[in-house]
Short mmCIF file of C-alpha atoms in Angstrom, two decimals:
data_model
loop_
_atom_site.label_atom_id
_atom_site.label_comp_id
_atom_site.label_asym_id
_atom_site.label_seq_id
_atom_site.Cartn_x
_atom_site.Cartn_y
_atom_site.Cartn_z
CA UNK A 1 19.80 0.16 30.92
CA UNK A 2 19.54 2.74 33.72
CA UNK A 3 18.80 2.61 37.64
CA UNK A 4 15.14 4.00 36.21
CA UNK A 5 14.65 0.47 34.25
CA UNK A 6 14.60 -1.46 37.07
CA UNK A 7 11.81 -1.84 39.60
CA UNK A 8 12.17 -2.62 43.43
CA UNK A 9 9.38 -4.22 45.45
CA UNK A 10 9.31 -4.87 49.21
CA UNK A 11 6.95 -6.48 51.79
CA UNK A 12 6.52 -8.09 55.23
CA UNK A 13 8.94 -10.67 54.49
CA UNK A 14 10.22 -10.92 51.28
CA UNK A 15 12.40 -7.98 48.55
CA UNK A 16 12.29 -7.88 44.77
CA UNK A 17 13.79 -6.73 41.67
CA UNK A 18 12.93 -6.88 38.49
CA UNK A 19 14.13 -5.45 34.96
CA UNK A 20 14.80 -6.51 31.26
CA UNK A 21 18.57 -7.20 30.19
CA UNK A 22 19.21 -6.94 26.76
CA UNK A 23 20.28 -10.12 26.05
CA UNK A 24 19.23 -13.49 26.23
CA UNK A 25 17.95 -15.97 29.21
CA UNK A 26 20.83 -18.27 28.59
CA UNK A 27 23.36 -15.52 29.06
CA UNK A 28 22.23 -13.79 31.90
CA UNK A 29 21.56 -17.36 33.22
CA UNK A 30 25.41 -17.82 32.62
CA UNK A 31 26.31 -15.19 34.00
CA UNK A 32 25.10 -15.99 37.57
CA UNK A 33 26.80 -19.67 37.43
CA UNK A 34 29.73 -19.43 35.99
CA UNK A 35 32.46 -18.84 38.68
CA UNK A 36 34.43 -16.82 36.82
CA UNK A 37 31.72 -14.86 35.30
CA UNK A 38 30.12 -13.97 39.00
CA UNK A 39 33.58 -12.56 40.21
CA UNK A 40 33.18 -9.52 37.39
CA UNK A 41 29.48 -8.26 38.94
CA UNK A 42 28.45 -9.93 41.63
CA UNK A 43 29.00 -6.69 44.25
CA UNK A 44 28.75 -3.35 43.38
CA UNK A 45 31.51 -1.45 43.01
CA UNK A 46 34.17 -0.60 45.00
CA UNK A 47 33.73 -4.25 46.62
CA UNK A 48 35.20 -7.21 44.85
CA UNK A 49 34.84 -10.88 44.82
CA UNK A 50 37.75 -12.37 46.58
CA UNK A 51 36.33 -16.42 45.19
CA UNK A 52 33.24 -17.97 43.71
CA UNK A 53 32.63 -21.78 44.43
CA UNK A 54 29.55 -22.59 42.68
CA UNK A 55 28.44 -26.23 42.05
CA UNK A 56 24.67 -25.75 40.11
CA UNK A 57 22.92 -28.43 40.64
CA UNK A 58 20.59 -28.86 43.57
CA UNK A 59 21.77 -29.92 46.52
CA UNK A 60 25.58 -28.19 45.35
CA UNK A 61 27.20 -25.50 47.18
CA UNK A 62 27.63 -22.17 46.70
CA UNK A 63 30.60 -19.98 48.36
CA UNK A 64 30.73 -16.54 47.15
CA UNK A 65 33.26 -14.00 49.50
CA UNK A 66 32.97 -10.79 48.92
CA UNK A 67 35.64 -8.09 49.55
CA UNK A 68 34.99 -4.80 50.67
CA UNK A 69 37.23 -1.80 49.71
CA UNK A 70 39.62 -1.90 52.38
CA UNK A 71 40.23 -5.86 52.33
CA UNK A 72 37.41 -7.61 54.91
CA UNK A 73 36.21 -10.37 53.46
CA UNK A 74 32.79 -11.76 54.05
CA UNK A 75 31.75 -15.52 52.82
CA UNK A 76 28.53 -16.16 51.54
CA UNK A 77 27.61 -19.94 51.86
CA UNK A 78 24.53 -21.90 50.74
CA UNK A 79 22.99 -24.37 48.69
CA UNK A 80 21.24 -24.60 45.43
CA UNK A 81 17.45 -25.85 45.50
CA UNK A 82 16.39 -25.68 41.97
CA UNK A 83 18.22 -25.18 38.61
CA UNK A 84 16.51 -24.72 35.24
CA UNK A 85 19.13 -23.66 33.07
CA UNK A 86 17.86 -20.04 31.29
CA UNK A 87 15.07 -20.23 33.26
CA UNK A 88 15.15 -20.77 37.07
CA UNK A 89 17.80 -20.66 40.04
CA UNK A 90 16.74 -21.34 43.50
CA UNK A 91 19.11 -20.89 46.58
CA UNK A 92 19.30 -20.84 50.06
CA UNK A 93 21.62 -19.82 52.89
CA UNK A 94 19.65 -22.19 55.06
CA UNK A 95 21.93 -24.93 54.58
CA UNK A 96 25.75 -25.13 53.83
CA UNK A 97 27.86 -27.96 52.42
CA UNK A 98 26.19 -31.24 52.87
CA UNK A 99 22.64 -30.04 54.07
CA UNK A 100 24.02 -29.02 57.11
CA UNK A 101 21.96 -26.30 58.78
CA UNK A 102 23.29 -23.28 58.83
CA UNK A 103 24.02 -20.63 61.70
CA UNK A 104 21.93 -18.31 61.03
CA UNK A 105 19.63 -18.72 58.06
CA UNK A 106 18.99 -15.27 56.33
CA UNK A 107 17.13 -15.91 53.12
CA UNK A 108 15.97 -18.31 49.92
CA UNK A 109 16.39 -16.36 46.55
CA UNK A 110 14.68 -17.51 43.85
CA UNK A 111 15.62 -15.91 40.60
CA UNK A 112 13.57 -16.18 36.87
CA UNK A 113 15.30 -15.56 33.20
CA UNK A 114 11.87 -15.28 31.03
CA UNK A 115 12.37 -13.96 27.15
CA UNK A 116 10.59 -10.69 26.28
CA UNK A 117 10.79 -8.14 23.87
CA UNK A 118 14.27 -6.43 24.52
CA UNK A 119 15.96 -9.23 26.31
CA UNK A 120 15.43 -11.26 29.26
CA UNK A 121 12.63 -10.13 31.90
CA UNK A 122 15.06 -10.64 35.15
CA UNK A 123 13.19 -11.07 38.66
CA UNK A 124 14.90 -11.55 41.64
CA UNK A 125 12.49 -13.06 44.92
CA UNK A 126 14.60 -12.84 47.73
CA UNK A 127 12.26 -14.45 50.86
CA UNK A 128 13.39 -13.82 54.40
CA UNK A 129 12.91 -15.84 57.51
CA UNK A 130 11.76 -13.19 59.27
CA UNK A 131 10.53 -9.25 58.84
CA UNK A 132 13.35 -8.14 60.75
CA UNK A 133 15.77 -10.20 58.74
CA UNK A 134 13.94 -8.26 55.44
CA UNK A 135 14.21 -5.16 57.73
CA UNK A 136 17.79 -5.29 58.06
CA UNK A 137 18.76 -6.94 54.72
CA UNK A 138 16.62 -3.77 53.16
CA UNK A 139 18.73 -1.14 55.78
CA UNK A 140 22.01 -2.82 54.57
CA UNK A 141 21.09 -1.41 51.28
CA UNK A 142 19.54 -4.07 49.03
CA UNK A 143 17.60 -2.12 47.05
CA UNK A 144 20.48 0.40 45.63
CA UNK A 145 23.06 -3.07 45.71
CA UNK A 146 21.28 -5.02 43.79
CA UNK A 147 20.04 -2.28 41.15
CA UNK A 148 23.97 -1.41 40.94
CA UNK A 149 24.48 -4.96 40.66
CA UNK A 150 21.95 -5.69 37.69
CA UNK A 151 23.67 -2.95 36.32
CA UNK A 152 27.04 -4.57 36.38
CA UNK A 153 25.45 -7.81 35.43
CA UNK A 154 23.76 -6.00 32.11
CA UNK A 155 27.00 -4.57 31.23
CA UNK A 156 28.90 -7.67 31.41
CA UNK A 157 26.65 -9.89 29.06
CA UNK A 158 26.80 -7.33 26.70
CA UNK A 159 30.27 -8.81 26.30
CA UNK A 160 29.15 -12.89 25.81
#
């Protein structure tokens, strides 16, 4: 798989991505909620994960911090809405621990594992509050992030 392979969408409120891993629903499903599995692509590359806190089940938290290059860390804190394991993860930074609102909601993400020829069919929804929330999310580079990211994430379940 190549940057080419995967396709980027964007409009008023809401980003995309969307590309086939070669490998099954169940691993790349595993891959995004298993703690330890998340700390290996998570960010692209020179940044790190520092921790991964994931409870899947809806209603659980999720605490990712990230790590840039020269040591800032930066939590990433929400809750899980749906989980279809293989098929369907749905999460929000709308709420924290305990359905407490959070400061300053950003986005819901709603991710899809669907079988096809070659793999898994991966599709990443990520819906903003706002169009300048999807403004600046797209400026901070989500587009080339989370291609480099699918990347990462294709070349670790290569390895399940």
């Amino acid at each position: 798989m190549t940057l080419d392979d995967i396709s980027t969408t964007s409009t008023a409120k809401e980003l995309g991505l969307s590309c086939v891993i070669p490998a099954t629903p169940e691993k790349v499903f595993r891959a995004w909620t298993d703690p330890e599995l998340v700390k290996v692509w998570y960010v692209p590359a020179p940044w790190s994960v520092a921790s991964a806190t994931l409870d899947v089940r809806p209603g659980g938290l999720s605490l990712i911090v990230m790590r840039s290059p020269d040591g800032q860390e930066f939590p990433a804190q929400g809750v899980y809405l749906e989980v279809v394991p293989g098929k369907r993860l749905v999460f929000t930074d709308a709420f924290v621990s305990g359905w407490e609102v959070s400061e300053k909601p950003f986005m819901t993400v709603t991710l899809t594992f669907e079988p096809c020829e070659g793999g898994t069919r991966y599709t990443a929804r990520v819906q903003h509050w706002s169009e300048q929330s999807r403004a600046e999310h797209e400026e901070m580079g989500f587009h080339e992030g989370w291609s480099q990211c699918a990347l990462q994430l294709a070349e670790l379940v290569k390895t399940l």
